[in-house]
mmCIF file with all atom_site columns, C-alpha atoms in Angstrom:
data_model
loop_
_atom_site.group_PDB
_atom_site.id
_atom_site.type_symbol
_atom_site.label_atom_id
_atom_site.label_alt_id
_atom_site.label_comp_id
_atom_site.label_asym_id
_atom_site.label_entity_id
_atom_site.label_seq_id
_atom_site.pdbx_PDB_ins_code
_atom_site.Cartn_x
_atom_site.Cartn_y
_atom_site.Cartn_z
_atom_site.occupancy
_atom_site.B_iso_or_equiv
_atom_site.pdbx_formal_charge
_atom_site.auth_seq_id
_atom_site.auth_comp_id
_atom_site.auth_asym_id
_atom_site.auth_atom_id
_atom_site.pdbx_PDB_model_num
ATOM 1   C CA . ALA E 1 1   ? -4.355  14.503  8.315  1.00 68.00 ? 8   ALA E CA 1
ATOM 2   C CA . GLN E 1 2   ? -1.926  11.769  7.474  1.00 72.00 ? 9   GLN E CA 1
ATOM 3   C CA . SER E 1 3   ? -3.228  8.298   6.742  1.00 85.00 ? 10  SER E CA 1
ATOM 4   C CA . VAL E 1 4   ? -2.027  5.025   5.321  1.00 91.00 ? 11  VAL E CA 1
ATOM 5   C CA . THR E 1 5   ? -4.123  2.524   3.404  1.00 94.00 ? 12  THR E CA 1
ATOM 6   C CA . GLN E 1 6   ? -3.217  -1.081  2.804  1.00 95.00 ? 13  GLN E CA 1
ATOM 7   C CA . PRO E 1 7   ? -6.079  -2.331  0.643  1.00 95.00 ? 14  PRO E CA 1
ATOM 8   C CA . ASP E 1 8   ? -5.222  -6.020  0.853  1.00 95.00 ? 15  ASP E CA 1
ATOM 9   C CA . ILE E 1 9   ? -6.019  -7.623  4.197  1.00 94.00 ? 16  ILE E CA 1
ATOM 10  C CA . HIS E 1 10  ? -4.718  -11.060 3.232  1.00 96.00 ? 17  HIS E CA 1
ATOM 11  C CA . ILE E 1 11  ? -2.628  -12.273 0.292  1.00 97.00 ? 18  ILE E CA 1
ATOM 12  C CA . THR E 1 12  ? -1.681  -15.844 -0.549 1.00 97.00 ? 19  THR E CA 1
ATOM 13  C CA . VAL E 1 13  ? 1.173   -16.611 -2.910 1.00 97.00 ? 20  VAL E CA 1
ATOM 14  C CA . SER E 1 14  ? 3.043   -19.730 -3.900 1.00 97.00 ? 21  SER E CA 1
ATOM 15  C CA . GLU E 1 15  ? 6.627   -20.123 -2.843 1.00 97.00 ? 22  GLU E CA 1
ATOM 16  C CA . GLY E 1 16  ? 8.889   -18.807 -5.590 1.00 97.00 ? 23  GLY E CA 1
ATOM 17  C CA . ALA E 1 17  ? 6.252   -16.492 -6.994 1.00 97.00 ? 24  ALA E CA 1
ATOM 18  C CA . SER E 1 18  ? 6.631   -12.733 -7.093 1.00 97.00 ? 25  SER E CA 1
ATOM 19  C CA . LEU E 1 19  ? 4.956   -10.511 -4.531 1.00 97.00 ? 26  LEU E CA 1
ATOM 20  C CA . GLU E 1 20  ? 3.618   -6.985  -4.440 1.00 97.00 ? 27  GLU E CA 1
ATOM 21  C CA . LEU E 1 21  ? 1.973   -5.486  -1.360 1.00 98.00 ? 28  LEU E CA 1
ATOM 22  C CA . ARG E 1 22  ? 0.161   -2.231  -1.868 1.00 98.00 ? 29  ARG E CA 1
ATOM 23  C CA . CYS E 1 23  ? 0.403   0.890   0.248  1.00 97.00 ? 30  CYS E CA 1
ATOM 24  C CA . ASN E 1 24  ? -1.165  4.284   -0.362 1.00 96.00 ? 31  ASN E CA 1
ATOM 25  C CA . TYR E 1 25  ? -0.673  7.301   1.840  1.00 92.00 ? 32  TYR E CA 1
ATOM 26  C CA . SER E 1 26  ? -2.322  10.633  2.265  1.00 88.00 ? 33  SER E CA 1
ATOM 27  C CA . TYR E 1 27  ? -0.133  13.600  3.087  1.00 79.00 ? 34  TYR E CA 1
ATOM 28  C CA . GLY E 1 28  ? 0.439   16.992  1.498  1.00 68.00 ? 35  GLY E CA 1
ATOM 29  C CA . ALA E 1 29  ? 4.222   17.038  1.491  1.00 74.00 ? 36  ALA E CA 1
ATOM 30  C CA . THR E 1 30  ? 6.826   14.374  0.861  1.00 72.00 ? 37  THR E CA 1
ATOM 31  C CA . PRO E 1 31  ? 6.452   11.840  3.605  1.00 84.00 ? 38  PRO E CA 1
ATOM 32  C CA . TYR E 1 32  ? 8.915   9.519   5.211  1.00 89.00 ? 39  TYR E CA 1
ATOM 33  C CA . LEU E 1 33  ? 7.805   5.998   4.321  1.00 92.00 ? 40  LEU E CA 1
ATOM 34  C CA . PHE E 1 34  ? 8.503   2.690   5.984  1.00 93.00 ? 41  PHE E CA 1
ATOM 35  C CA . TRP E 1 35  ? 7.703   -0.984  5.657  1.00 96.00 ? 42  TRP E CA 1
ATOM 36  C CA . TYR E 1 36  ? 7.782   -3.175  8.752  1.00 96.00 ? 43  TYR E CA 1
ATOM 37  C CA . VAL E 1 37  ? 7.310   -6.933  9.041  1.00 96.00 ? 44  VAL E CA 1
ATOM 38  C CA . GLN E 1 38  ? 5.861   -8.754  12.022 1.00 93.00 ? 45  GLN E CA 1
ATOM 39  C CA . SER E 1 39  ? 6.487   -12.479 12.243 1.00 91.00 ? 46  SER E CA 1
ATOM 40  C CA . PRO E 1 40  ? 4.217   -14.535 14.498 1.00 84.00 ? 47  PRO E CA 1
ATOM 41  C CA . GLY E 1 41  ? 4.890   -13.813 18.166 1.00 78.00 ? 48  GLY E CA 1
ATOM 42  C CA . GLN E 1 42  ? 7.559   -11.247 17.405 1.00 82.00 ? 49  GLN E CA 1
ATOM 43  C CA . GLY E 1 43  ? 7.882   -7.504  17.361 1.00 85.00 ? 50  GLY E CA 1
ATOM 44  C CA . LEU E 1 44  ? 7.917   -5.425  14.224 1.00 91.00 ? 51  LEU E CA 1
ATOM 45  C CA . GLN E 1 45  ? 11.154  -5.261  12.249 1.00 93.00 ? 52  GLN E CA 1
ATOM 46  C CA . LEU E 1 46  ? 12.083  -2.573  9.756  1.00 93.00 ? 53  LEU E CA 1
ATOM 47  C CA . LEU E 1 47  ? 12.356  -3.862  6.179  1.00 95.00 ? 54  LEU E CA 1
ATOM 48  C CA . LEU E 1 48  ? 13.169  -0.607  4.428  1.00 94.00 ? 55  LEU E CA 1
ATOM 49  C CA . LYS E 1 49  ? 12.538  3.115   4.436  1.00 92.00 ? 56  LYS E CA 1
ATOM 50  C CA . TYR E 1 50  ? 12.317  6.036   2.042  1.00 91.00 ? 57  TYR E CA 1
ATOM 51  C CA . PHE E 1 51  ? 13.321  9.539   3.032  1.00 85.00 ? 58  PHE E CA 1
ATOM 52  C CA . SER E 1 52  ? 14.467  11.173  -0.204 1.00 82.00 ? 59  SER E CA 1
ATOM 53  C CA . GLY E 1 53  ? 16.522  10.576  -3.331 1.00 84.00 ? 60  GLY E CA 1
ATOM 54  C CA . ASP E 1 54  ? 16.229  7.422   -5.397 1.00 87.00 ? 61  ASP E CA 1
ATOM 55  C CA . THR E 1 55  ? 12.610  6.353   -5.428 1.00 90.00 ? 62  THR E CA 1
ATOM 56  C CA . LEU E 1 56  ? 13.477  2.659   -5.541 1.00 95.00 ? 63  LEU E CA 1
ATOM 57  C CA . VAL E 1 57  ? 14.791  1.519   -2.189 1.00 95.00 ? 64  VAL E CA 1
ATOM 58  C CA . GLN E 1 58  ? 16.302  -1.801  -1.272 1.00 96.00 ? 65  GLN E CA 1
ATOM 59  C CA . GLY E 1 59  ? 15.705  -3.455  2.046  1.00 95.00 ? 66  GLY E CA 1
ATOM 60  C CA . ILE E 1 60  ? 16.573  -6.559  3.964  1.00 95.00 ? 67  ILE E CA 1
ATOM 61  C CA . LYS E 1 61  ? 15.544  -10.088 3.012  1.00 94.00 ? 68  LYS E CA 1
ATOM 62  C CA . GLY E 1 62  ? 15.460  -9.255  -0.701 1.00 96.00 ? 69  GLY E CA 1
ATOM 63  C CA . PHE E 1 63  ? 12.591  -6.766  -0.469 1.00 97.00 ? 70  PHE E CA 1
ATOM 64  C CA . GLU E 1 64  ? 12.359  -3.504  -2.365 1.00 97.00 ? 71  GLU E CA 1
ATOM 65  C CA . ALA E 1 65  ? 9.815   -0.706  -2.549 1.00 97.00 ? 72  ALA E CA 1
ATOM 66  C CA . GLU E 1 66  ? 9.153   2.097   -4.984 1.00 96.00 ? 73  GLU E CA 1
ATOM 67  C CA . PHE E 1 67  ? 7.908   5.540   -4.047 1.00 94.00 ? 74  PHE E CA 1
ATOM 68  C CA . LYS E 1 68  ? 5.536   6.938   -6.664 1.00 93.00 ? 75  LYS E CA 1
ATOM 69  C CA . ARG E 1 69  ? 4.551   10.488  -5.827 1.00 90.00 ? 76  ARG E CA 1
ATOM 70  C CA . SER E 1 70  ? 1.969   10.730  -8.614 1.00 91.00 ? 77  SER E CA 1
ATOM 71  C CA . GLN E 1 71  ? 0.124   7.712   -7.203 1.00 93.00 ? 78  GLN E CA 1
ATOM 72  C CA . SER E 1 72  ? 0.818   8.412   -3.515 1.00 92.00 ? 79  SER E CA 1
ATOM 73  C CA . SER E 1 73  ? 2.035   4.861   -3.294 1.00 95.00 ? 80  SER E CA 1
ATOM 74  C CA . PHE E 1 74  ? 4.892   2.954   -1.737 1.00 96.00 ? 81  PHE E CA 1
ATOM 75  C CA . ASN E 1 75  ? 4.387   -0.654  -2.806 1.00 98.00 ? 82  ASN E CA 1
ATOM 76  C CA . LEU E 1 76  ? 6.558   -3.431  -1.467 1.00 98.00 ? 83  LEU E CA 1
ATOM 77  C CA . ARG E 1 77  ? 7.903   -6.064  -3.849 1.00 98.00 ? 84  ARG E CA 1
ATOM 78  C CA . LYS E 1 78  ? 9.899   -9.247  -3.833 1.00 98.00 ? 85  LYS E CA 1
ATOM 79  C CA . PRO E 1 79  ? 10.743  -11.212 -6.992 1.00 97.00 ? 86  PRO E CA 1
ATOM 80  C CA . SER E 1 80  ? 10.657  -14.659 -5.393 1.00 97.00 ? 87  SER E CA 1
ATOM 81  C CA . VAL E 1 81  ? 8.889   -15.362 -2.122 1.00 97.00 ? 88  VAL E CA 1
ATOM 82  C CA . HIS E 1 82  ? 10.243  -17.818 0.444  1.00 96.00 ? 89  HIS E CA 1
ATOM 83  C CA . TRP E 1 83  ? 8.142   -19.734 2.956  1.00 95.00 ? 90  TRP E CA 1
ATOM 84  C CA . SER E 1 84  ? 9.819   -17.769 5.750  1.00 94.00 ? 91  SER E CA 1
ATOM 85  C CA . ASP E 1 85  ? 8.319   -14.554 4.359  1.00 96.00 ? 92  ASP E CA 1
ATOM 86  C CA . ALA E 1 86  ? 4.920   -15.541 5.747  1.00 96.00 ? 93  ALA E CA 1
ATOM 87  C CA . ALA E 1 87  ? 4.124   -12.734 8.192  1.00 96.00 ? 94  ALA E CA 1
ATOM 88  C CA . GLU E 1 88  ? 2.162   -9.525  8.582  1.00 95.00 ? 95  GLU E CA 1
ATOM 89  C CA . TYR E 1 89  ? 3.442   -6.482  6.750  1.00 97.00 ? 96  TYR E CA 1
ATOM 90  C CA . PHE E 1 90  ? 2.806   -2.909  7.809  1.00 96.00 ? 97  PHE E CA 1
ATOM 91  C CA . CYS E 1 91  ? 3.317   0.251   5.828  1.00 95.00 ? 98  CYS E CA 1
ATOM 92  C CA . ALA E 1 92  ? 3.889   3.425   7.841  1.00 92.00 ? 99  ALA E CA 1
ATOM 93  C CA . VAL E 1 93  ? 4.255   7.118   7.134  1.00 89.00 ? 100 VAL E CA 1
ATOM 94  C CA . GLY E 1 94  ? 6.160   9.638   9.198  1.00 84.00 ? 101 GLY E CA 1
ATOM 95  C CA . VAL E 1 95  ? 5.935   13.378  9.010  1.00 74.00 ? 102 VAL E CA 1
ATOM 96  C CA . GLY E 1 96  ? 8.819   15.737  9.580  1.00 66.00 ? 103 GLY E CA 1
ATOM 97  C CA . GLY E 1 97  ? 8.653   17.264  13.025 1.00 64.00 ? 104 GLY E CA 1
ATOM 98  C CA . ALA E 1 98  ? 5.928   14.901  14.219 1.00 66.00 ? 105 ALA E CA 1
ATOM 99  C CA . ASN E 1 99  ? 6.419   12.436  16.984 1.00 67.00 ? 106 ASN E CA 1
ATOM 100 C CA . ASN E 1 100 ? 4.913   9.262   15.672 1.00 76.00 ? 107 ASN E CA 1
ATOM 101 C CA . LEU E 1 101 ? 4.466   7.010   12.695 1.00 83.00 ? 108 LEU E CA 1
ATOM 102 C CA . PHE E 1 102 ? 1.038   6.341   11.222 1.00 87.00 ? 109 PHE E CA 1
ATOM 103 C CA . PHE E 1 103 ? 0.602   2.683   10.407 1.00 90.00 ? 110 PHE E CA 1
ATOM 104 C CA . GLY E 1 104 ? -1.677  0.931   7.980  1.00 92.00 ? 111 GLY E CA 1
ATOM 105 C CA . THR E 1 105 ? -3.882  -1.933  9.082  1.00 92.00 ? 112 THR E CA 1
ATOM 106 C CA . GLY E 1 106 ? -1.439  -4.486  7.731  1.00 94.00 ? 113 GLY E CA 1
ATOM 107 C CA . THR E 1 107 ? -1.433  -7.206  5.089  1.00 96.00 ? 114 THR E CA 1
ATOM 108 C CA . ARG E 1 108 ? -1.142  -10.806 6.151  1.00 95.00 ? 115 ARG E CA 1
ATOM 109 C CA . LEU E 1 109 ? 0.958   -12.877 3.753  1.00 97.00 ? 116 LEU E CA 1
ATOM 110 C CA . THR E 1 110 ? 0.489   -16.620 3.467  1.00 97.00 ? 117 THR E CA 1
ATOM 111 C CA . VAL E 1 111 ? 2.991   -18.629 1.447  1.00 97.00 ? 118 VAL E CA 1
ATOM 112 C CA . ILE E 1 112 ? 1.935   -22.016 0.103  1.00 96.00 ? 119 ILE E CA 1
ATOM 113 C CA . PRO E 1 113 ? 4.372   -24.683 -1.047 1.00 90.00 ? 120 PRO E CA 1
ATOM 114 C CA . GLY H 2 1   ? 19.730  -5.112  26.914 1.00 53.00 ? 9   GLY H CA 1
ATOM 115 C CA . ALA H 2 2   ? 20.074  -5.936  23.256 1.00 78.00 ? 10  ALA H CA 1
ATOM 116 C CA . GLY H 2 3   ? 16.487  -5.130  22.352 1.00 91.00 ? 11  GLY H CA 1
ATOM 117 C CA . VAL H 2 4   ? 13.304  -3.588  23.663 1.00 95.00 ? 12  VAL H CA 1
ATOM 118 C CA . SER H 2 5   ? 11.969  -5.652  26.525 1.00 95.00 ? 13  SER H CA 1
ATOM 119 C CA . GLN H 2 6   ? 8.310   -5.708  27.564 1.00 97.00 ? 14  GLN H CA 1
ATOM 120 C CA . SER H 2 7   ? 6.593   -7.344  30.497 1.00 97.00 ? 15  SER H CA 1
ATOM 121 C CA . PRO H 2 8   ? 4.395   -9.140  31.100 1.00 97.00 ? 16  PRO H CA 1
ATOM 122 C CA . SER H 2 9   ? 4.137   -10.894 27.754 1.00 95.00 ? 17  SER H CA 1
ATOM 123 C CA . ASN H 2 10  ? 0.588   -11.932 28.622 1.00 96.00 ? 18  ASN H CA 1
ATOM 124 C CA . LYS H 2 11  ? -1.857  -10.493 31.114 1.00 97.00 ? 19  LYS H CA 1
ATOM 125 C CA . VAL H 2 12  ? -5.370  -11.642 31.829 1.00 97.00 ? 20  VAL H CA 1
ATOM 126 C CA . THR H 2 13  ? -7.410  -9.442  34.098 1.00 97.00 ? 21  THR H CA 1
ATOM 127 C CA . GLU H 2 14  ? -10.967 -8.897  35.166 1.00 97.00 ? 22  GLU H CA 1
ATOM 128 C CA . LYS H 2 15  ? -13.006 -5.957  34.029 1.00 97.00 ? 23  LYS H CA 1
ATOM 129 C CA . GLY H 2 16  ? -12.548 -3.026  36.383 1.00 97.00 ? 24  GLY H CA 1
ATOM 130 C CA . LYS H 2 17  ? -9.063  -3.943  37.545 1.00 97.00 ? 25  LYS H CA 1
ATOM 131 C CA . ASP H 2 18  ? -6.001  -1.783  36.970 1.00 98.00 ? 26  ASP H CA 1
ATOM 132 C CA . VAL H 2 19  ? -3.021  -3.077  34.974 1.00 98.00 ? 27  VAL H CA 1
ATOM 133 C CA . GLU H 2 20  ? 0.546   -1.934  34.496 1.00 98.00 ? 28  GLU H CA 1
ATOM 134 C CA . LEU H 2 21  ? 2.636   -2.766  31.465 1.00 98.00 ? 29  LEU H CA 1
ATOM 135 C CA . ARG H 2 22  ? 6.365   -2.222  31.478 1.00 97.00 ? 30  ARG H CA 1
ATOM 136 C CA . CYS H 2 23  ? 8.803   -1.317  28.721 1.00 97.00 ? 31  CYS H CA 1
ATOM 137 C CA . ASP H 2 24  ? 12.579  -1.299  28.939 1.00 96.00 ? 32  ASP H CA 1
ATOM 138 C CA . PRO H 2 25  ? 13.952  0.417   25.814 1.00 94.00 ? 33  PRO H CA 1
ATOM 139 C CA . ILE H 2 26  ? 17.274  -0.072  24.120 1.00 93.00 ? 34  ILE H CA 1
ATOM 140 C CA . SER H 2 27  ? 20.011  1.591   26.116 1.00 91.00 ? 35  SER H CA 1
ATOM 141 C CA . GLY H 2 28  ? 20.765  5.079   24.831 1.00 88.00 ? 36  GLY H CA 1
ATOM 142 C CA . HIS H 2 29  ? 17.528  5.469   22.899 1.00 90.00 ? 37  HIS H CA 1
ATOM 143 C CA . THR H 2 30  ? 15.988  8.791   23.815 1.00 88.00 ? 38  THR H CA 1
ATOM 144 C CA . ALA H 2 31  ? 12.607  8.307   22.179 1.00 89.00 ? 39  ALA H CA 1
ATOM 145 C CA . LEU H 2 32  ? 10.021  5.834   23.438 1.00 92.00 ? 40  LEU H CA 1
ATOM 146 C CA . TYR H 2 33  ? 6.625   5.047   21.954 1.00 93.00 ? 41  TYR H CA 1
ATOM 147 C CA . TRP H 2 34  ? 3.576   3.064   22.991 1.00 96.00 ? 42  TRP H CA 1
ATOM 148 C CA . TYR H 2 35  ? 1.245   1.624   20.366 1.00 95.00 ? 43  TYR H CA 1
ATOM 149 C CA . ARG H 2 36  ? -1.851  -0.534  20.663 1.00 96.00 ? 44  ARG H CA 1
ATOM 150 C CA . GLN H 2 37  ? -2.481  -3.314  18.160 1.00 93.00 ? 45  GLN H CA 1
ATOM 151 C CA . SER H 2 38  ? -6.012  -4.588  17.934 1.00 89.00 ? 46  SER H CA 1
ATOM 152 C CA . LEU H 2 39  ? -7.209  -7.287  15.566 1.00 79.00 ? 47  LEU H CA 1
ATOM 153 C CA . GLY H 2 40  ? -7.781  -5.751  12.150 1.00 71.00 ? 48  GLY H CA 1
ATOM 154 C CA . GLN H 2 41  ? -7.030  -2.256  13.413 1.00 76.00 ? 49  GLN H CA 1
ATOM 155 C CA . GLY H 2 42  ? -3.365  -1.870  12.660 1.00 82.00 ? 50  GLY H CA 1
ATOM 156 C CA . LEU H 2 43  ? -1.180  -0.014  15.121 1.00 89.00 ? 51  LEU H CA 1
ATOM 157 C CA . GLU H 2 44  ? -2.717  2.833   17.051 1.00 91.00 ? 52  GLU H CA 1
ATOM 158 C CA . PHE H 2 45  ? -0.360  5.445   18.453 1.00 90.00 ? 53  PHE H CA 1
ATOM 159 C CA . LEU H 2 46  ? -0.831  6.061   22.163 1.00 94.00 ? 54  LEU H CA 1
ATOM 160 C CA . ILE H 2 47  ? 1.977   8.165   23.601 1.00 93.00 ? 55  ILE H CA 1
ATOM 161 C CA . TYR H 2 48  ? 5.513   9.319   22.877 1.00 90.00 ? 56  TYR H CA 1
ATOM 162 C CA . PHE H 2 49  ? 8.388   10.321  25.169 1.00 91.00 ? 57  PHE H CA 1
ATOM 163 C CA . GLN H 2 50  ? 11.485  12.178  24.028 1.00 87.00 ? 58  GLN H CA 1
ATOM 164 C CA . GLY H 2 51  ? 14.196  12.930  26.552 1.00 83.00 ? 59  GLY H CA 1
ATOM 165 C CA . ASN H 2 52  ? 13.049  15.384  29.199 1.00 81.00 ? 60  ASN H CA 1
ATOM 166 C CA . SER H 2 53  ? 10.389  16.976  27.015 1.00 84.00 ? 61  SER H CA 1
ATOM 167 C CA . ALA H 2 54  ? 6.723   16.806  27.871 1.00 87.00 ? 62  ALA H CA 1
ATOM 168 C CA . PRO H 2 55  ? 5.269   13.600  26.426 1.00 90.00 ? 63  PRO H CA 1
ATOM 169 C CA . ASP H 2 56  ? 2.942   13.636  23.448 1.00 89.00 ? 64  ASP H CA 1
ATOM 170 C CA . LYS H 2 57  ? -0.225  12.103  24.893 1.00 91.00 ? 65  LYS H CA 1
ATOM 171 C CA . SER H 2 58  ? -2.415  12.849  21.906 1.00 89.00 ? 66  SER H CA 1
ATOM 172 C CA . GLY H 2 59  ? -3.136  9.188   21.190 1.00 91.00 ? 67  GLY H CA 1
ATOM 173 C CA . LEU H 2 60  ? -4.348  8.103   24.619 1.00 95.00 ? 68  LEU H CA 1
ATOM 174 C CA . PRO H 2 61  ? -7.957  6.955   24.125 1.00 94.00 ? 69  PRO H CA 1
ATOM 175 C CA . SER H 2 62  ? -9.298  8.012   27.527 1.00 94.00 ? 70  SER H CA 1
ATOM 176 C CA . ASP H 2 63  ? -8.242  9.321   30.907 1.00 95.00 ? 71  ASP H CA 1
ATOM 177 C CA . ARG H 2 64  ? -8.074  5.726   32.143 1.00 97.00 ? 72  ARG H CA 1
ATOM 178 C CA . PHE H 2 65  ? -4.796  5.461   30.237 1.00 97.00 ? 73  PHE H CA 1
ATOM 179 C CA . SER H 2 66  ? -1.586  7.018   31.508 1.00 97.00 ? 74  SER H CA 1
ATOM 180 C CA . ALA H 2 67  ? 2.115   6.457   31.099 1.00 96.00 ? 75  ALA H CA 1
ATOM 181 C CA . GLU H 2 68  ? 5.291   7.590   32.689 1.00 95.00 ? 76  GLU H CA 1
ATOM 182 C CA . ARG H 2 69  ? 8.949   7.253   31.934 1.00 94.00 ? 77  ARG H CA 1
ATOM 183 C CA . THR H 2 70  ? 11.296  7.326   34.855 1.00 85.00 ? 78  THR H CA 1
ATOM 184 C CA . GLY H 2 71  ? 14.848  8.564   34.491 1.00 81.00 ? 79  GLY H CA 1
ATOM 185 C CA . GLY H 2 72  ? 14.529  8.704   30.741 1.00 76.00 ? 80  GLY H CA 1
ATOM 186 C CA . SER H 2 73  ? 14.590  4.934   30.493 1.00 89.00 ? 81  SER H CA 1
ATOM 187 C CA . VAL H 2 74  ? 11.949  2.458   31.658 1.00 95.00 ? 82  VAL H CA 1
ATOM 188 C CA . SER H 2 75  ? 8.329   3.301   30.914 1.00 96.00 ? 83  SER H CA 1
ATOM 189 C CA . THR H 2 76  ? 5.107   2.056   32.469 1.00 97.00 ? 84  THR H CA 1
ATOM 190 C CA . LEU H 2 77  ? 1.731   2.180   30.764 1.00 98.00 ? 85  LEU H CA 1
ATOM 191 C CA . THR H 2 78  ? -1.141  2.068   33.242 1.00 98.00 ? 86  THR H CA 1
ATOM 192 C CA . ILE H 2 79  ? -4.731  1.275   32.378 1.00 98.00 ? 87  ILE H CA 1
ATOM 193 C CA . GLN H 2 80  ? -7.210  1.935   35.163 1.00 98.00 ? 88  GLN H CA 1
ATOM 194 C CA . ARG H 2 81  ? -10.614 0.282   35.498 1.00 97.00 ? 89  ARG H CA 1
ATOM 195 C CA . THR H 2 82  ? -9.985  -1.919  32.484 1.00 98.00 ? 90  THR H CA 1
ATOM 196 C CA . GLN H 2 83  ? -12.756 -2.546  29.987 1.00 97.00 ? 91  GLN H CA 1
ATOM 197 C CA . GLN H 2 84  ? -13.152 -5.410  27.540 1.00 96.00 ? 92  GLN H CA 1
ATOM 198 C CA . GLU H 2 85  ? -12.393 -3.077  24.636 1.00 94.00 ? 93  GLU H CA 1
ATOM 199 C CA . ASP H 2 86  ? -8.942  -2.544  26.139 1.00 96.00 ? 94  ASP H CA 1
ATOM 200 C CA . SER H 2 87  ? -8.023  -6.095  25.128 1.00 96.00 ? 95  SER H CA 1
ATOM 201 C CA . ALA H 2 88  ? -5.193  -5.792  22.631 1.00 96.00 ? 96  ALA H CA 1
ATOM 202 C CA . VAL H 2 89  ? -1.462  -6.162  22.217 1.00 95.00 ? 97  VAL H CA 1
ATOM 203 C CA . TYR H 2 90  ? 0.410   -3.185  23.594 1.00 97.00 ? 98  TYR H CA 1
ATOM 204 C CA . LEU H 2 91  ? 3.648   -2.536  21.759 1.00 96.00 ? 99  LEU H CA 1
ATOM 205 C CA . CYS H 2 92  ? 6.536   -0.447  22.947 1.00 96.00 ? 100 CYS H CA 1
ATOM 206 C CA . ALA H 2 93  ? 9.193   0.924   20.626 1.00 94.00 ? 101 ALA H CA 1
ATOM 207 C CA . SER H 2 94  ? 12.298  3.006   21.078 1.00 92.00 ? 102 SER H CA 1
ATOM 208 C CA . SER H 2 95  ? 14.319  5.117   18.707 1.00 88.00 ? 103 SER H CA 1
ATOM 209 C CA . LEU H 2 96  ? 17.713  6.724   18.721 1.00 83.00 ? 104 LEU H CA 1
ATOM 210 C CA . LEU H 2 97  ? 16.714  9.643   16.546 1.00 67.00 ? 105 LEU H CA 1
ATOM 211 C CA . ALA H 2 98  ? 13.837  11.989  17.057 1.00 59.00 ? 106 ALA H CA 1
ATOM 212 C CA . GLY H 2 99  ? 13.008  15.372  15.603 1.00 59.00 ? 107 GLY H CA 1
ATOM 213 C CA . PRO H 2 100 ? 12.669  16.527  12.012 1.00 60.00 ? 108 PRO H CA 1
ATOM 214 C CA . VAL H 2 101 ? 13.339  13.113  10.532 1.00 67.00 ? 109 VAL H CA 1
ATOM 215 C CA . PRO H 2 102 ? 11.674  10.083  12.124 1.00 69.00 ? 110 PRO H CA 1
ATOM 216 C CA . GLY H 2 103 ? 14.172  7.468   13.145 1.00 74.00 ? 111 GLY H CA 1
ATOM 217 C CA . GLU H 2 104 ? 13.876  3.713   12.875 1.00 83.00 ? 112 GLU H CA 1
ATOM 218 C CA . LEU H 2 105 ? 11.648  2.322   15.583 1.00 88.00 ? 113 LEU H CA 1
ATOM 219 C CA . PHE H 2 106 ? 12.764  -0.837  17.364 1.00 91.00 ? 114 PHE H CA 1
ATOM 220 C CA . PHE H 2 107 ? 9.808   -2.743  18.737 1.00 93.00 ? 115 PHE H CA 1
ATOM 221 C CA . GLY H 2 108 ? 9.402   -5.070  21.656 1.00 94.00 ? 116 GLY H CA 1
ATOM 222 C CA . GLU H 2 109 ? 7.394   -8.266  21.333 1.00 93.00 ? 117 GLU H CA 1
ATOM 223 C CA . GLY H 2 110 ? 4.414   -6.704  23.032 1.00 94.00 ? 118 GLY H CA 1
ATOM 224 C CA . SER H 2 111 ? 2.204   -7.331  26.036 1.00 96.00 ? 119 SER H CA 1
ATOM 225 C CA . ARG H 2 112 ? -1.026  -9.135  25.227 1.00 95.00 ? 120 ARG H CA 1
ATOM 226 C CA . LEU H 2 113 ? -3.820  -7.891  27.482 1.00 97.00 ? 121 LEU H CA 1
ATOM 227 C CA . THR H 2 114 ? -7.058  -9.801  27.818 1.00 97.00 ? 122 THR H CA 1
ATOM 228 C CA . VAL H 2 115 ? -9.861  -8.274  29.844 1.00 97.00 ? 123 VAL H CA 1
ATOM 229 C CA . LEU H 2 116 ? -12.539 -10.740 30.868 1.00 95.00 ? 124 LEU H CA 1
#
């Protein structure tokens, strides 16, 4: 069965520092991978997605993620974090022909001045 | 509307009462999803509608939960005889694409349900 693991429940970084949020998935074939962000009191917004091709994908708000098949990972990165990036981040995996996305439990990001 | 609209945004009810949560998807989106977000649990898939096809109900946690989608647009999630463990944020999402490749899901802001 498909599953997504986000091992970090809460991460705190200083503004301007680099960020990496971890995501590992379990699925036999190449999955479709997504990162969503949920700001306080708002719905989830798509940051980026990977379907095929270049394993380094660029998203909105300066985020990028790299698909590493050998590690079953799809980690999210940002070189310099802004205070407005404080939010909850969800990794999700989709399977071809299936009807839903499987979400991780999320990582809450706190940004300190 | 411009985005996915959900109502009510907050609902407090007593244990044993029935509740209805409404979702109005983005116009033209054929796929509609309901998820439940509990503290520390991530998003739990509940049900999926795609056009006129039979819905995928595989995520509904019990027979107290049901959902319908009228006219391929607005959807209502009904929880009968609510229990305290039903307290959560219920998220609706819609998508333009559905089938072999999952499309981008557009989420509403959710309905927060509190069962006393």
